[in-house]
CSV table of C-alpha atoms and ligand atoms in Angstrom, one decimal:
chain,number,residue,atom,x,y,z
A,2,UNK,CA,0.2,0.0,0.0
A,3,UNK,CA,2.5,2.6,-0.9
A,4,UNK,CA,-0.6,5.5,-1.2
A,5,UNK,CA,-0.7,5.2,2.5
A,6,UNK,CA,1.9,7.3,4.3
A,7,UNK,CA,1.4,5.4,7.9
A,8,UNK,CA,2.6,7.6,10.4
A,9,UNK,CA,3.4,6.4,14.1
A,10,UNK,CA,0.4,7.4,16.0
A,11,UNK,CA,-0.1,11.1,15.9
A,12,UNK,CA,2.9,12.2,14.9
A,13,UNK,CA,1.5,14.8,12.8
A,14,UNK,CA,3.9,17.2,10.1
A,15,UNK,CA,5.4,20.2,11.5
A,16,UNK,CA,3.2,22.2,8.8
A,17,UNK,CA,-0.4,21.2,9.9
A,18,UNK,CA,0.0,21.5,13.7
A,19,UNK,CA,0.8,24.1,16.3
A,20,UNK,CA,3.8,22.5,18.2
A,21,UNK,CA,2.6,22.3,21.8
A,22,UNK,CA,5.8,24.5,23.1
A,23,UNK,CA,4.3,27.7,21.0
A,24,UNK,CA,0.8,27.1,22.6
A,25,UNK,CA,2.1,26.8,26.0
A,26,UNK,CA,4.8,29.8,25.9
A,27,UNK,CA,1.8,31.9,24.5
A,28,UNK,CA,-0.3,30.9,27.5
A,29,UNK,CA,2.3,31.3,30.2
A,30,UNK,CA,2.8,34.5,28.6
A,31,UNK,CA,-0.7,35.5,29.0
A,32,UNK,CA,-0.7,34.3,32.7
A,33,UNK,CA,2.0,36.1,33.7
A,34,UNK,CA,0.4,39.2,32.0
A,35,UNK,CA,-2.6,39.1,34.3
A,36,UNK,CA,-6.3,39.3,33.6
A,37,UNK,CA,-6.1,43.1,32.8
A,38,UNK,CA,-4.7,42.6,29.4
A,39,UNK,CA,-5.6,39.3,28.5
A,40,UNK,CA,-8.1,40.3,26.0
A,41,UNK,CA,-5.5,42.2,23.8
A,42,UNK,CA,-2.8,39.5,24.4
A,43,UNK,CA,-5.6,36.9,23.3
A,44,UNK,CA,-6.5,39.0,20.1
A,45,UNK,CA,-2.8,38.7,19.4
A,46,UNK,CA,-2.7,35.2,19.9
A,47,UNK,CA,-5.6,34.2,17.4
A,48,UNK,CA,-4.4,36.6,14.9
A,49,UNK,CA,-0.8,35.6,14.9
A,50,UNK,CA,-2.3,32.0,13.6
A,51,UNK,CA,-4.3,33.4,10.9
A,52,UNK,CA,-3.8,37.0,10.1
A,53,UNK,CA,-6.3,38.8,8.5
A,54,UNK,CA,-9.3,35.8,8.6
A,55,UNK,CA,-12.8,37.2,9.7
A,56,UNK,CA,-13.4,33.4,11.4
A,57,UNK,CA,-10.2,33.7,13.5
A,58,UNK,CA,-11.0,37.3,14.3
A,59,UNK,CA,-14.2,36.1,15.8
A,60,UNK,CA,-12.4,33.3,17.8
A,61,UNK,CA,-9.8,35.9,19.2
A,62,UNK,CA,-12.6,38.0,20.7
A,63,UNK,CA,-13.8,35.0,22.6
A,64,UNK,CA,-13.7,35.2,26.5
A,65,UNK,CA,-10.3,33.1,27.3
A,66,UNK,CA,-10.0,30.6,29.9
A,67,UNK,CA,-7.1,29.6,32.0
A,68,UNK,CA,-6.7,26.2,33.5
A,69,UNK,CA,-4.3,23.4,34.0
A,70,UNK,CA,-3.9,20.5,31.4
A,71,UNK,CA,-4.2,17.1,33.0
A,72,UNK,CA,-1.5,15.1,32.1
A,73,UNK,CA,-3.2,11.8,32.4
A,74,UNK,CA,-5.4,12.4,29.5
A,75,UNK,CA,-3.0,14.6,27.5
A,76,UNK,CA,-0.5,12.1,26.0
A,77,UNK,CA,-0.5,13.9,22.5
A,78,UNK,CA,1.8,16.8,22.1
A,79,UNK,CA,0.8,18.3,19.1
A,80,UNK,CA,-2.7,19.1,18.1
A,81,UNK,CA,-4.6,20.3,14.9
A,82,UNK,CA,-4.5,24.0,14.1
A,83,UNK,CA,-7.5,26.0,15.4
A,84,UNK,CA,-7.8,27.8,12.0
A,85,UNK,CA,-8.5,24.1,10.3
A,86,UNK,CA,-10.5,22.5,13.2
A,87,UNK,CA,-12.8,25.8,13.3
A,88,UNK,CA,-13.5,25.8,9.7
A,89,UNK,CA,-14.4,21.9,9.3
A,90,UNK,CA,-17.4,21.5,11.6
A,91,UNK,CA,-20.6,19.2,11.1
A,92,UNK,CA,-23.2,21.2,12.7
A,93,UNK,CA,-26.1,20.4,10.6
A,94,UNK,CA,-28.5,22.7,12.3
A,95,UNK,CA,-26.8,25.5,10.4
A,96,UNK,CA,-25.3,24.0,7.4
A,97,UNK,CA,-24.7,20.7,5.5
A,98,UNK,CA,-21.0,22.1,4.6
A,99,UNK,CA,-18.6,22.1,6.8
A,100,UNK,CA,-16.4,25.4,5.7
A,101,UNK,CA,-19.3,27.7,6.4
A,102,UNK,CA,-21.0,26.8,9.4
A,103,UNK,CA,-19.4,29.5,11.8
A,104,UNK,CA,-21.1,31.9,9.4
A,105,UNK,CA,-24.3,30.4,9.2
A,106,UNK,CA,-24.5,30.6,13.2
A,107,UNK,CA,-24.0,34.1,13.4
A,108,UNK,CA,-27.5,34.7,14.7
A,109,UNK,CA,-27.2,32.0,17.3
A,110,UNK,CA,-26.6,33.3,20.9
A,111,UNK,CA,-24.9,30.9,23.2
A,112,UNK,CA,-25.8,33.1,26.3
A,113,UNK,CA,-27.8,33.8,28.3
A,114,UNK,CA,-28.0,29.6,28.4
A,115,UNK,CA,-29.7,27.1,30.6
A,116,UNK,CA,-29.5,23.5,30.9
A,117,UNK,CA,-32.0,21.3,32.4
A,118,UNK,CA,-30.9,18.0,34.2
A,119,UNK,CA,-34.0,15.8,34.9
A,120,UNK,CA,-35.6,12.7,34.6
A,121,UNK,CA,-34.6,9.8,37.2
A,122,UNK,CA,-32.5,11.7,39.5
A,123,UNK,CA,-32.7,12.9,43.2
A,124,UNK,CA,-32.1,16.2,42.4
A,125,UNK,CA,-33.5,17.6,39.4
A,126,UNK,CA,-32.0,21.4,38.5
A,127,UNK,CA,-32.0,24.2,36.0
A,128,UNK,CA,-28.3,25.2,35.7
A,129,UNK,CA,-27.5,28.8,34.4
A,130,UNK,CA,-24.3,27.8,32.0
A,131,UNK,CA,-22.0,30.2,33.9
A,132,UNK,CA,-23.0,29.1,37.5
A,133,UNK,CA,-22.7,25.5,36.1
A,134,UNK,CA,-19.1,26.3,35.0
A,135,UNK,CA,-18.3,28.1,38.2
A,136,UNK,CA,-19.5,24.6,39.9
A,137,UNK,CA,-17.8,22.5,38.1
A,138,UNK,CA,-13.8,21.5,38.2
A,139,UNK,CA,-12.5,22.7,34.9
A,140,UNK,CA,-9.2,21.4,33.4
A,141,UNK,CA,-7.5,21.1,29.9
A,142,UNK,CA,-7.6,17.7,28.2
A,143,UNK,CA,-5.8,17.0,24.9
A,144,UNK,CA,-8.1,14.2,23.0
A,145,UNK,CA,-8.2,12.6,19.6
A,146,UNK,CA,-11.5,13.3,17.7
A,147,UNK,CA,-12.5,10.7,14.9
A,148,UNK,CA,-15.7,11.5,12.8
A,149,UNK,CA,-17.4,8.6,11.4
A,150,UNK,CA,-16.6,9.8,7.8
A,151,UNK,CA,-12.9,8.7,8.6
A,152,UNK,CA,-11.3,12.0,9.4
A,153,UNK,CA,-9.6,12.7,12.7
A,154,UNK,CA,-7.6,15.3,14.6
A,155,UNK,CA,-6.3,16.3,17.8
A,156,UNK,CA,-8.1,18.8,20.3
A,157,UNK,CA,-7.5,20.5,23.5
A,158,UNK,CA,-10.7,20.8,25.1
A,159,UNK,CA,-11.4,22.6,28.5
A,160,UNK,CA,-14.5,21.3,30.4
A,161,UNK,CA,-15.3,18.9,33.2
A,162,UNK,CA,-15.9,15.0,33.9
A,163,UNK,CA,-20.0,14.1,32.9
A,164,UNK,CA,-19.4,12.3,36.3
A,165,UNK,CA,-19.2,15.8,38.3
A,166,UNK,CA,-22.3,16.9,37.1
A,167,UNK,CA,-24.3,13.6,37.4
A,168,UNK,CA,-23.0,13.6,41.3
A,169,UNK,CA,-24.5,16.9,41.5
A,170,UNK,CA,-28.0,15.5,40.6
A,171,UNK,CA,-27.8,12.1,41.9
A,172,UNK,CA,-29.2,9.6,39.6
A,173,UNK,CA,-31.5,7.1,40.9
A,174,UNK,CA,-30.9,3.2,40.8
A,175,UNK,CA,-33.3,2.9,37.7
A,176,UNK,CA,-31.4,5.1,35.7
A,177,UNK,CA,-29.8,3.4,33.0
A,178,UNK,CA,-29.0,5.7,30.2
A,179,UNK,CA,-28.3,9.4,29.8
A,180,UNK,CA,-30.1,11.3,26.9
A,181,UNK,CA,-29.1,14.4,25.8
A,182,UNK,CA,-30.6,17.3,23.7
A,183,UNK,CA,-29.6,20.3,21.6
A,184,UNK,CA,-31.4,23.5,21.4
A,185,UNK,CA,-34.3,23.8,19.0
A,186,UNK,CA,-34.9,27.2,17.8
A,187,UNK,CA,-35.6,27.2,13.5
A,188,UNK,CA,-35.2,31.1,13.8
A,189,UNK,CA,-31.5,31.0,14.3
A,190,UNK,CA,-30.8,27.6,12.9
A,191,UNK,CA,-33.2,27.4,9.8
A,192,UNK,CA,-31.8,23.7,9.0
A,193,UNK,CA,-34.0,22.7,11.9
A,194,UNK,CA,-36.9,23.6,9.8
A,195,UNK,CA,-36.1,23.7,6.1
A,196,UNK,CA,-38.4,20.6,5.1
A,197,UNK,CA,-35.8,19.3,2.7
A,198,UNK,CA,-35.6,16.2,4.8
A,199,UNK,CA,-38.6,15.0,6.9
A,200,UNK,CA,-36.8,12.2,8.1
A,201,UNK,CA,-34.5,14.5,10.3
A,202,UNK,CA,-35.8,14.0,14.0
A,203,UNK,CA,-34.8,17.8,15.0
A,204,UNK,CA,-33.8,18.6,17.6
A,205,UNK,CA,-30.7,16.8,17.7
A,206,UNK,CA,-30.3,14.0,20.4
A,207,UNK,CA,-27.8,11.7,21.7
A,208,UNK,CA,-27.3,9.3,24.5
A,209,UNK,CA,-24.9,7.2,26.4
A,210,UNK,CA,-25.1,4.5,28.8
A,211,UNK,CA,-24.7,5.4,32.5
A,212,UNK,CA,-21.4,3.5,32.7
A,213,UNK,CA,-20.2,5.3,29.4
A,214,UNK,CA,-21.5,8.7,31.0
A,215,UNK,CA,-19.5,8.2,34.5
A,216,UNK,CA,-16.3,6.8,32.5
A,217,UNK,CA,-13.6,9.0,33.4
A,218,UNK,CA,-12.8,9.9,29.8
A,219,UNK,CA,-16.4,11.6,29.2
A,220,UNK,CA,-16.5,15.2,29.6
A,221,UNK,CA,-18.6,18.3,28.6
A,222,UNK,CA,-16.7,20.9,26.9
A,223,UNK,CA,-17.1,24.7,27.6
A,224,UNK,CA,-13.9,25.7,25.9
A,225,UNK,CA,-11.3,24.8,23.4
A,226,UNK,CA,-7.7,26.0,22.8
A,227,UNK,CA,-7.6,28.3,25.6
A,228,UNK,CA,-11.0,30.1,25.4
A,229,UNK,CA,-14.7,29.7,25.3
A,230,UNK,CA,-16.4,27.5,22.6
A,231,UNK,CA,-16.9,29.2,19.5
A,232,UNK,CA,-20.6,28.6,18.2
A,233,UNK,CA,-19.3,26.0,15.4
A,234,UNK,CA,-18.0,23.9,17.9
A,235,UNK,CA,-21.2,23.5,20.0
A,236,UNK,CA,-21.5,26.5,22.2
A,237,UNK,CA,-21.8,26.9,25.2
A,238,UNK,CA,-21.7,23.3,26.3
A,239,UNK,CA,-21.1,19.9,24.1
A,240,UNK,CA,-20.2,16.4,24.7
A,241,UNK,CA,-16.9,14.9,24.3
A,242,UNK,CA,-16.3,11.0,24.2
A,243,UNK,CA,-13.3,10.5,22.3
A,244,UNK,CA,-13.3,6.8,21.8
A,245,UNK,CA,-16.7,7.2,20.0
A,246,UNK,CA,-17.3,8.5,16.9
A,247,UNK,CA,-17.6,12.4,16.3
A,248,UNK,CA,-21.7,12.5,16.2
A,249,UNK,CA,-21.9,10.8,19.6
A,250,UNK,CA,-20.4,14.0,20.6
A,251,UNK,CA,-23.8,16.5,20.8
A,252,UNK,CA,-23.2,20.2,20.6
A,253,UNK,CA,-25.1,23.0,22.3
A,254,UNK,CA,-26.9,20.6,24.8
A,255,UNK,CA,-30.0,22.3,26.6
A,256,UNK,CA,-31.4,19.3,28.2
A,257,UNK,CA,-30.0,16.5,30.2
A,258,UNK,CA,-32.0,13.4,31.0
A,259,UNK,CA,-31.6,10.4,33.3
A,260,UNK,CA,-33.9,7.4,31.6
A,261,UNK,CA,-34.1,3.7,32.2
A,262,UNK,CA,-34.6,2.8,28.4
A,263,UNK,CA,-31.9,3.3,25.4
A,264,UNK,CA,-33.0,6.9,23.9
A,265,UNK,CA,-33.8,7.5,20.5
A,266,UNK,CA,-31.0,9.6,18.7
A,267,UNK,CA,-30.7,11.8,15.9
A,268,UNK,CA,-28.1,9.8,13.6
A,269,UNK,CA,-29.7,6.3,14.9
A,270,UNK,CA,-33.2,7.2,14.0
A,271,UNK,CA,-32.3,8.4,10.4
A,272,UNK,CA,-29.9,5.1,9.6
A,273,UNK,CA,-29.8,2.6,12.4
A,274,UNK,CA,-27.7,0.2,10.4
A,275,UNK,CA,-25.1,3.0,9.6
A,276,UNK,CA,-25.1,4.6,12.8
A,277,UNK,CA,-25.5,2.4,16.0
A,278,UNK,CA,-26.2,3.6,19.6
A,279,UNK,CA,-22.7,2.2,20.5
A,280,UNK,CA,-20.9,3.8,17.6
A,281,UNK,CA,-17.3,3.2,19.3
A,282,UNK,CA,-14.5,3.7,16.8
A,283,UNK,CA,-13.4,0.3,15.5
A,284,UNK,CA,-11.1,-0.1,12.4
A,285,UNK,CA,-12.3,-3.8,12.0
A,286,UNK,CA,-16.0,-2.6,11.6
A,287,UNK,CA,-16.7,-1.1,8.6
A,288,UNK,CA,-19.4,1.6,7.9
A,289,UNK,CA,-21.8,-0.3,5.3
A,290,UNK,CA,-20.6,2.5,2.7
A,291,UNK,CA,-17.3,2.6,3.6
A,292,UNK,CA,-14.2,1.0,5.2
A,293,UNK,CA,-13.1,2.6,8.8
A,294,UNK,CA,-9.6,1.1,8.7
A,295,UNK,CA,-7.7,4.2,7.8
A,296,UNK,CA,-8.5,7.6,8.9
A,297,UNK,CA,-7.5,11.2,7.0
A,298,UNK,CA,-5.6,13.4,9.2
A,299,UNK,CA,-7.1,17.0,9.3
A,300,UNK,CA,-4.6,19.5,7.7
A,301,UNK,CA,-2.0,17.3,6.7
A,302,UNK,CA,-1.8,15.3,3.6
A,303,UNK,CA,-1.5,12.0,5.7
A,304,UNK,CA,-3.4,8.9,6.3
A,305,UNK,CA,-3.0,6.6,9.4
A,306,UNK,CA,-4.5,3.6,10.9
A,307,UNK,CA,-7.6,3.8,12.9
A,308,UNK,CA,-7.0,2.7,16.4
A,309,UNK,CA,-9.6,0.3,18.3
A,310,UNK,CA,-11.6,2.6,20.6
A,311,UNK,CA,-9.9,5.5,18.8
A,312,UNK,CA,-6.6,4.9,20.9
A,313,UNK,CA,-8.3,4.6,24.1
A,314,UNK,CA,-8.8,0.8,24.4
A,315,UNK,CA,-6.5,0.7,27.5
A,316,UNK,CA,-8.9,3.0,29.5
A,317,UNK,CA,-12.5,1.8,27.9
A,318,UNK,CA,-12.0,-1.5,26.8
A,319,UNK,CA,-13.5,-3.2,30.0
A,320,UNK,CA,-16.8,-1.7,29.2
A,321,UNK,CA,-17.3,-3.9,26.2
A,322,UNK,CA,-15.7,-7.1,27.2
A,323,UNK,CA,-18.1,-10.0,26.3
A,324,UNK,CA,-18.4,-13.2,27.7
B,408,MTE,N1,-26.5,19.4,17.6
B,408,MTE,C1,-25.4,18.6,16.9
B,408,MTE,N2,-24.1,18.3,17.5
B,408,MTE,C2,-23.3,17.7,16.4
B,408,MTE,C3,-23.7,17.4,15.2
B,408,MTE,C4,-24.5,18.0,14.4
B,408,MTE,O1,-24.9,18.2,13.4
B,408,MTE,N3,-25.6,18.8,15.2
B,408,MTE,N4,-22.4,16.9,14.3
B,408,MTE,C5,-21.6,15.9,15.2
B,408,MTE,C6,-20.2,15.2,14.2
B,408,MTE,S1,-21.2,14.1,12.7
B,408,MTE,C7,-19.2,15.3,14.6
B,408,MTE,S2,-18.1,15.1,13.5
B,408,MTE,C8,-19.2,16.7,15.5
B,408,MTE,C9,-18.2,17.7,14.8
B,408,MTE,O2,-17.9,18.5,16.2
B,408,MTE,P1,-16.6,19.5,15.7
B,408,MTE,O3,-17.6,20.6,14.6
B,408,MTE,O4,-16.5,20.4,16.8
B,408,MTE,O5,-15.3,19.3,15.0
B,408,MTE,O6,-20.4,17.0,16.3
B,408,MTE,C10,-21.0,16.2,16.4
B,408,MTE,N5,-22.4,16.9,16.9
B,409,MO,MO1,-19.2,13.2,12.2
């Protein structure tokens, strides 16, 4: 297979990634400068990556978040350039293309924002997003990300474990699944109501088993690359489950429900044979229309072998052992 340039796991070519040292030097610099000047320094940081890009200008204006990186979950030292990740989005509420989601999301307002956590819990609650963020233990984690369409990237997320939120509401013993729902507002997300695909069950929903949800890798992200989530990545809060295909990582969540039965989900409802509820990354289980054995690394010309559970088999494998 001479077509494929298989690299050792996640050794990306220099041209396509921001070396960690550059990122961290900038952030230490920001921290040293103190809160008062972080805004303008943040602008510099964004602009220096892609000067003159309107999309990066928007990102540079987002509030910065200063948190520690959790080394246990951040074993990859180089990640995808932000200017690439922020312009290659799946967010069907706004567009079926990837490079213009950020433009179509202009009318979308991620503040004020509330999240309802309810269903089979001891203490149902409605959180204001900023209260929730203050309450939860924020940290940074550099995770692999793998879309079912066979492209991959590496992202520095900022967020907190799903388990921390569930502990706050105390699931009842008969709760078996966590169902999550995206906002529904066709006025700002016209694709939710364009009638083109009557089979699309808006709003977008996803779900996990309780065991998956409380797994140490599962997190709710509220930031990325050292700042608030841009709209195209699912502001103000989205799920990140790095061993599953991208579509499980539901964006812009307004409701989290603990339920007894496996909930219907967006893609599983549209095409159950193509998008299973579990949908763990697995090179040996092809999508019905393409192989999953090889993945394309965003922003590089290179391809590499897909890893079982997207490289997290040592951490999640026990969840799926049978017999
Ligand atoms: N609400 C909602 N969440 C969503 C999607 C979507 O269309 N709507 N797309 C999913 C898919 S297919 C992928 S690959 C990831 C992409 O996340 P990113 O754009 O932040 O990389 O979001 C997932 N979450
Ligand atoms: Mo995806």
